[in-house]
Tab-separated table of C-alpha atoms and ligand atoms in Angstrom:
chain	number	residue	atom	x	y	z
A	19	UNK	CA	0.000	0.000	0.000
A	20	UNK	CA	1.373	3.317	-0.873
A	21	UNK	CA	-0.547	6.349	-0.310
A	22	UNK	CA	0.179	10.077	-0.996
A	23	UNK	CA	-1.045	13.215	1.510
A	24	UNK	CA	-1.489	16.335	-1.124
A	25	UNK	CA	-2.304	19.664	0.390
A	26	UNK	CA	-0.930	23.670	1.050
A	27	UNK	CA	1.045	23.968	4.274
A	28	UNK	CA	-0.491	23.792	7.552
A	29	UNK	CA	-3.815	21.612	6.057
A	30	UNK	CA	-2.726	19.058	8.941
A	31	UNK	CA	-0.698	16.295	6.566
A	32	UNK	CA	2.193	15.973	9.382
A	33	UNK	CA	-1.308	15.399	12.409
A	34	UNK	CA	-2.971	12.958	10.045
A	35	UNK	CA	-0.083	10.696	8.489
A	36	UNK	CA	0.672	10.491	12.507
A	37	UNK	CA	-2.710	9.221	13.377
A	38	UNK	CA	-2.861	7.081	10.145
A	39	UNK	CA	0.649	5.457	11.354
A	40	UNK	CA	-0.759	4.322	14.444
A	41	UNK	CA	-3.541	3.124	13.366
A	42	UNK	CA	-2.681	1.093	11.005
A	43	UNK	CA	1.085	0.449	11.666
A	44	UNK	CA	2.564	1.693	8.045
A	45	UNK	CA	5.678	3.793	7.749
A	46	UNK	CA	5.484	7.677	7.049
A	47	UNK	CA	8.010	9.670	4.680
A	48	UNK	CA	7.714	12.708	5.398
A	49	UNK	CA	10.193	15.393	3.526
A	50	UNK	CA	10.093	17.610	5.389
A	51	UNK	CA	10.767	15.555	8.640
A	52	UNK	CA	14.260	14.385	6.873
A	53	UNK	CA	15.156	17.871	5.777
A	54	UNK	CA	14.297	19.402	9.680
A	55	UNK	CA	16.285	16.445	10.985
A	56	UNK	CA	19.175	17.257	8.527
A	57	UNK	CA	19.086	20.676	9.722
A	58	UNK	CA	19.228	19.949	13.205
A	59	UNK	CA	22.020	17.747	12.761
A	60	UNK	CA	23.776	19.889	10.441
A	61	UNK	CA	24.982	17.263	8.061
A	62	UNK	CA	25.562	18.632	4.420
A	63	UNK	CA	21.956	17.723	3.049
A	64	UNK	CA	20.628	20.024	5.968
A	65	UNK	CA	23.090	22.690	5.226
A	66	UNK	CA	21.977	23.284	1.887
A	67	UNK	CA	18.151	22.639	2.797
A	68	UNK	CA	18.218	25.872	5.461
A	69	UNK	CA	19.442	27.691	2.245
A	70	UNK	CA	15.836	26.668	1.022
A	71	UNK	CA	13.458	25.781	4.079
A	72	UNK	CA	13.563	28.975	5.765
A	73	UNK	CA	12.821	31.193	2.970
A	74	UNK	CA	9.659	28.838	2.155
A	75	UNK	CA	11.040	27.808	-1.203
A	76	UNK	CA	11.357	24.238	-2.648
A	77	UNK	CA	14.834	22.325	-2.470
A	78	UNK	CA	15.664	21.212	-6.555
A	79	UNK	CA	13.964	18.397	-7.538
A	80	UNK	CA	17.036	16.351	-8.473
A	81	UNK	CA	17.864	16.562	-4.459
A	82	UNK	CA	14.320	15.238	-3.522
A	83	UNK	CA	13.966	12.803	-5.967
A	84	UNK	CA	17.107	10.893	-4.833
A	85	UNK	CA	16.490	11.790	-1.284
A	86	UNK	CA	12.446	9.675	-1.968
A	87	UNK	CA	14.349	6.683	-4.412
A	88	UNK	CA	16.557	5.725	-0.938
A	89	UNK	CA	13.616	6.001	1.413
A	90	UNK	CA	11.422	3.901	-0.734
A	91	UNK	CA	12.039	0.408	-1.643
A	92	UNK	CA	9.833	-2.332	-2.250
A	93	UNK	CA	10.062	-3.741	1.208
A	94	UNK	CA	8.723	-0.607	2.436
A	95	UNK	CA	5.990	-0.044	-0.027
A	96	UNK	CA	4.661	-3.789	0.970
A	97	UNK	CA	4.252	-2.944	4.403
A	98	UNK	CA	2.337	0.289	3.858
A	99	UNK	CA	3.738	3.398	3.209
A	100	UNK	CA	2.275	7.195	3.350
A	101	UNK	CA	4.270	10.236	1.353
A	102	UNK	CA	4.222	13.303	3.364
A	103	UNK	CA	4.858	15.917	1.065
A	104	UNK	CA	6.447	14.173	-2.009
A	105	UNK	CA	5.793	14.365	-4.404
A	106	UNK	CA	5.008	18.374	-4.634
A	107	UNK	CA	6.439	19.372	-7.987
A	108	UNK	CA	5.244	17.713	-11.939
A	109	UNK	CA	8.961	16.862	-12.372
A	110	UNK	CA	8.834	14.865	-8.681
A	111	UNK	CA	5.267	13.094	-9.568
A	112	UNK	CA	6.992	12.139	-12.708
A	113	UNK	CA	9.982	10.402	-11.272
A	114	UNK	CA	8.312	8.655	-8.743
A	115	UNK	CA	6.236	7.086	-11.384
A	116	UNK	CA	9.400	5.994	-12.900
A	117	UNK	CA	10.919	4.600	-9.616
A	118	UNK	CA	7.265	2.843	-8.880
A	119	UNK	CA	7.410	0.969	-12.313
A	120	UNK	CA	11.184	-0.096	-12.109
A	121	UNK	CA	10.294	-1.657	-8.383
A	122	UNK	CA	7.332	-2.827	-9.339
A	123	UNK	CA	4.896	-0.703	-7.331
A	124	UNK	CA	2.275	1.457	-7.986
A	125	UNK	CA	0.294	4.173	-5.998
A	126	UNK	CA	-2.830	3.278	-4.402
A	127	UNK	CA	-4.160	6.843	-3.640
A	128	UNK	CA	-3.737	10.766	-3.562
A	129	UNK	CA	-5.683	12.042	-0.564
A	130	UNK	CA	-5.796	16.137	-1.276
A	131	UNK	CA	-6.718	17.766	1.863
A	132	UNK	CA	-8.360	21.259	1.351
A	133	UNK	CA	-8.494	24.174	3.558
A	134	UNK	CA	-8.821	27.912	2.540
A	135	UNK	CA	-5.334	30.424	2.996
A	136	UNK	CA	-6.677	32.366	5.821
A	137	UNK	CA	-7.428	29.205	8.307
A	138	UNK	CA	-4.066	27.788	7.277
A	139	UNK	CA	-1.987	31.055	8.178
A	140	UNK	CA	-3.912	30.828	11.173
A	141	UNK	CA	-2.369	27.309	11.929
A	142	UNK	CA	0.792	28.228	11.180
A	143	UNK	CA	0.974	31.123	13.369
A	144	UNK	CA	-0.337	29.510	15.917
A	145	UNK	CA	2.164	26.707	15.394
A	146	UNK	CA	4.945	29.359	15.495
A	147	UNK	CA	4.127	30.267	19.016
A	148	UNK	CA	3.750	27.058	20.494
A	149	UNK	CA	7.078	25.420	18.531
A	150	UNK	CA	8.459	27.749	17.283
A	151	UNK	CA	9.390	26.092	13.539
A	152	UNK	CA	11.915	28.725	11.610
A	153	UNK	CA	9.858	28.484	8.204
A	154	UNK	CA	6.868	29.398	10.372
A	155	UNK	CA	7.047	32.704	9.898
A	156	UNK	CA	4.900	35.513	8.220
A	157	UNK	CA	7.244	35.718	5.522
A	158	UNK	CA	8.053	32.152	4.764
A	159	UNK	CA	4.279	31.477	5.508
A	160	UNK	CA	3.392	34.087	2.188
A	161	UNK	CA	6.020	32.099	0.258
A	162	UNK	CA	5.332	28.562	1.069
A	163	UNK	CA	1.610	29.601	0.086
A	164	UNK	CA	1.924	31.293	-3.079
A	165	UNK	CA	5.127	28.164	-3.914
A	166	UNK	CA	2.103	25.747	-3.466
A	167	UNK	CA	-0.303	27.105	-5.462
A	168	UNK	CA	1.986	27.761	-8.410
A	169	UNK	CA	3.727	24.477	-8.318
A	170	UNK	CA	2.085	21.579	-5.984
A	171	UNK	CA	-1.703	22.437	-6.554
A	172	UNK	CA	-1.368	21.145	-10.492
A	173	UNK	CA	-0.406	17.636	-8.785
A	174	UNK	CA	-4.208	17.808	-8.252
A	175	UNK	CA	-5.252	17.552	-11.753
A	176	UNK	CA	-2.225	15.235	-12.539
A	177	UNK	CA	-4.061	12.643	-10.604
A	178	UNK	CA	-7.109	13.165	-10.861
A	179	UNK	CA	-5.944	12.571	-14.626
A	180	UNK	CA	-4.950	9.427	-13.159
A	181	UNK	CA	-8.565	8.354	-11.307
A	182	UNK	CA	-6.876	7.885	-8.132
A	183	UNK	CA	-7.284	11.514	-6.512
A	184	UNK	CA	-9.801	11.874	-3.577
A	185	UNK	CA	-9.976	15.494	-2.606
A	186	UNK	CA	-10.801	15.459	1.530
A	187	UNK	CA	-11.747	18.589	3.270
A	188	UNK	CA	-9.091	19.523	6.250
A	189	UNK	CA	-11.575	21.274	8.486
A	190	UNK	CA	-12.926	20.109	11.935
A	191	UNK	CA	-11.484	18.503	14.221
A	192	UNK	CA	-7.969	15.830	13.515
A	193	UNK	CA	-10.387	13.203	14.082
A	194	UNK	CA	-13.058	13.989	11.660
A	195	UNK	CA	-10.535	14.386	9.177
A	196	UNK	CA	-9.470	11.257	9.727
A	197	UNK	CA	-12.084	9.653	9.305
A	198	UNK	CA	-12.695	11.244	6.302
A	199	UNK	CA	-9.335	9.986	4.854
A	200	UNK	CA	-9.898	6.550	5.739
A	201	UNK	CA	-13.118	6.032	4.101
A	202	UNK	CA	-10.633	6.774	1.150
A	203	UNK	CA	-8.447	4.626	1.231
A	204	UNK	CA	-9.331	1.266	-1.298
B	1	AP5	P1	6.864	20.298	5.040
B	1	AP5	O1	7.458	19.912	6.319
B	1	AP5	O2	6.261	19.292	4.172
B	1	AP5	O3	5.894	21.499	5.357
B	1	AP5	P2	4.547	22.026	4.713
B	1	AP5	O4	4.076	21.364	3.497
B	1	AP5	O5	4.787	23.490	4.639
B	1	AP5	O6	3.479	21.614	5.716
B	1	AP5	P3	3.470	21.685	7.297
B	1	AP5	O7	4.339	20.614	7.843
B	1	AP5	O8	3.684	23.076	7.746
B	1	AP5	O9	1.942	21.384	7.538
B	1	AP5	P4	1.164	20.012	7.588
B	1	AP5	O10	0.252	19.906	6.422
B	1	AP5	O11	2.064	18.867	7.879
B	1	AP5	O12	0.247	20.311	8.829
B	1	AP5	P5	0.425	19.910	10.368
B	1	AP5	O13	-0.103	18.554	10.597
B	1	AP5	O14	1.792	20.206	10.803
B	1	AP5	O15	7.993	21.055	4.156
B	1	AP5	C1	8.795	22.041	4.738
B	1	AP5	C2	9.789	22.550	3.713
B	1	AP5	O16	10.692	21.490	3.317
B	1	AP5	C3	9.201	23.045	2.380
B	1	AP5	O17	8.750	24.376	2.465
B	1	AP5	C4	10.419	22.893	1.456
B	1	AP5	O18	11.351	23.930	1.681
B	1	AP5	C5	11.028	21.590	1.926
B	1	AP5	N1	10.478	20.421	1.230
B	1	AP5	C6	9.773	19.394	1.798
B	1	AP5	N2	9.406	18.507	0.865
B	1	AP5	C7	9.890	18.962	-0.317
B	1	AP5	C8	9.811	18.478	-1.668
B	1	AP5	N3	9.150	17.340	-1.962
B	1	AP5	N4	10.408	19.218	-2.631
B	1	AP5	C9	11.083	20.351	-2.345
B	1	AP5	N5	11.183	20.853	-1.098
B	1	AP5	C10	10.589	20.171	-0.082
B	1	AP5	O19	-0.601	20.947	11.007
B	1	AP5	C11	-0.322	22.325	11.039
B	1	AP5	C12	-0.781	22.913	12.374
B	1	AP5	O20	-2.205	22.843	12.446
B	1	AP5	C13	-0.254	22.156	13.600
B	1	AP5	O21	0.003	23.051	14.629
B	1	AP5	C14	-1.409	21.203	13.949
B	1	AP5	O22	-1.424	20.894	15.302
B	1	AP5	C15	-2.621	22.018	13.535
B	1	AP5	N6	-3.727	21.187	13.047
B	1	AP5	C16	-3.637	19.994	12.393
B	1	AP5	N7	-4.862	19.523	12.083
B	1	AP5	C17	-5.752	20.456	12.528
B	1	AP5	C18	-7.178	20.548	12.506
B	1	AP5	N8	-7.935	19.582	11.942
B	1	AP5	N9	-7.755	21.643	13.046
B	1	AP5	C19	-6.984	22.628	13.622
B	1	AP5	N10	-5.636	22.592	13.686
B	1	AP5	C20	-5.029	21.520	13.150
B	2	MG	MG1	4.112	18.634	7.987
């Protein structure tokens, strides 16, 4: 089982791949978990991600792409996996597809969650205070939404191209999103 979480920053993708985990004891990938931890560490991958992460801007493909192909082998995909904000780019989607047919594998779902700008800057404000992340502020926010729009919200057509999107409202509470997500999943 491999499943993808779509969706702006702050839409809750981090909270519900956490819940799904538990639940139903698969592995998450989440991007922008291995960059943070990379950064913390300061190893040369997190080096050149704070170049990118803080501003709100996208590391280059090539980077992600063979940062995804090591995290993901077939053993991994078999025992249920959830991408947490990879792919987020056309030229990512595209790879992966290539990397999923070479294994072989294939993606099971998309799951887009949807929430409007003004309740995700909200979030992410809100996160700022309480965690204090350093691309959670009001200038990164601004980036990392307009970024999203321009070049991770045509991943939404893309699959839906591909008849396995399922677009999923973020609002309410974690666990009536979840539930919502879980009625999609085949
Ligand atoms: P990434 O870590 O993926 O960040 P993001 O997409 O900006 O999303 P967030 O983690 O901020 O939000 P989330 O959707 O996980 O929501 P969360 O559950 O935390 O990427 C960070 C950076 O890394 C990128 O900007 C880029 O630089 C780089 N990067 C990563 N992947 C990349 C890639 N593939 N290519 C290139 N660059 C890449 O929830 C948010 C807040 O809301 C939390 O405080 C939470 O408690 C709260 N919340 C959650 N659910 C609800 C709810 N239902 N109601 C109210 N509040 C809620
Ligand atoms: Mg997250």
């Amino acid at each position: 089982m491999l499943l993808v979480l779509l969706g702006p920053p702050g839409v809750g993708k981090g909270t519900q791949c956490r819940m799904l985990v538990e639940r139903f004891d698969w592995q998450v990938i989440s991007t922008g978990e291995i960059l943070r931890r990379a950064m913390r560490e300061g190893t040369s991958l997190g080096q050149k991600a704070r170049e990118f992460v803080d501003q709100g801007q996208l590391l280059p493909d090539g980077i992600m792409i063979e940062l995804v192909r090591d995290a993901l082998p077939l053993s991994t995909i078999r025992k249920g996996c959830l991408l947490d904000g990879f792919p987020r780019t056309i030229p990512q989607a595209e790879d992966l597809a290539v990397w999923l047919k070479s294994l072989p594998a294939q993606l099971d779902a998309v799951i887009v969650l949807m929430v409007d700008d003004s309740e995700l800057r909200r979030r992410m404000l809100q996160r700022a205070v309480e965690e204090g992340r350093s691309d959670d502020t009001s200038d990164a926010i601004a980036v990392r939404l307009e970024t999203y729009h321009r070049q991770t919200a045509p991943l939404i057509e893309y699959y839906r191209a591909q008849g396995i999107l399922h677009e999923v409202s973020g609002l309410g509470t974690p666990a009536e999103v979840q539930k919502r997500i879980v009625e999609c999943i085949p």
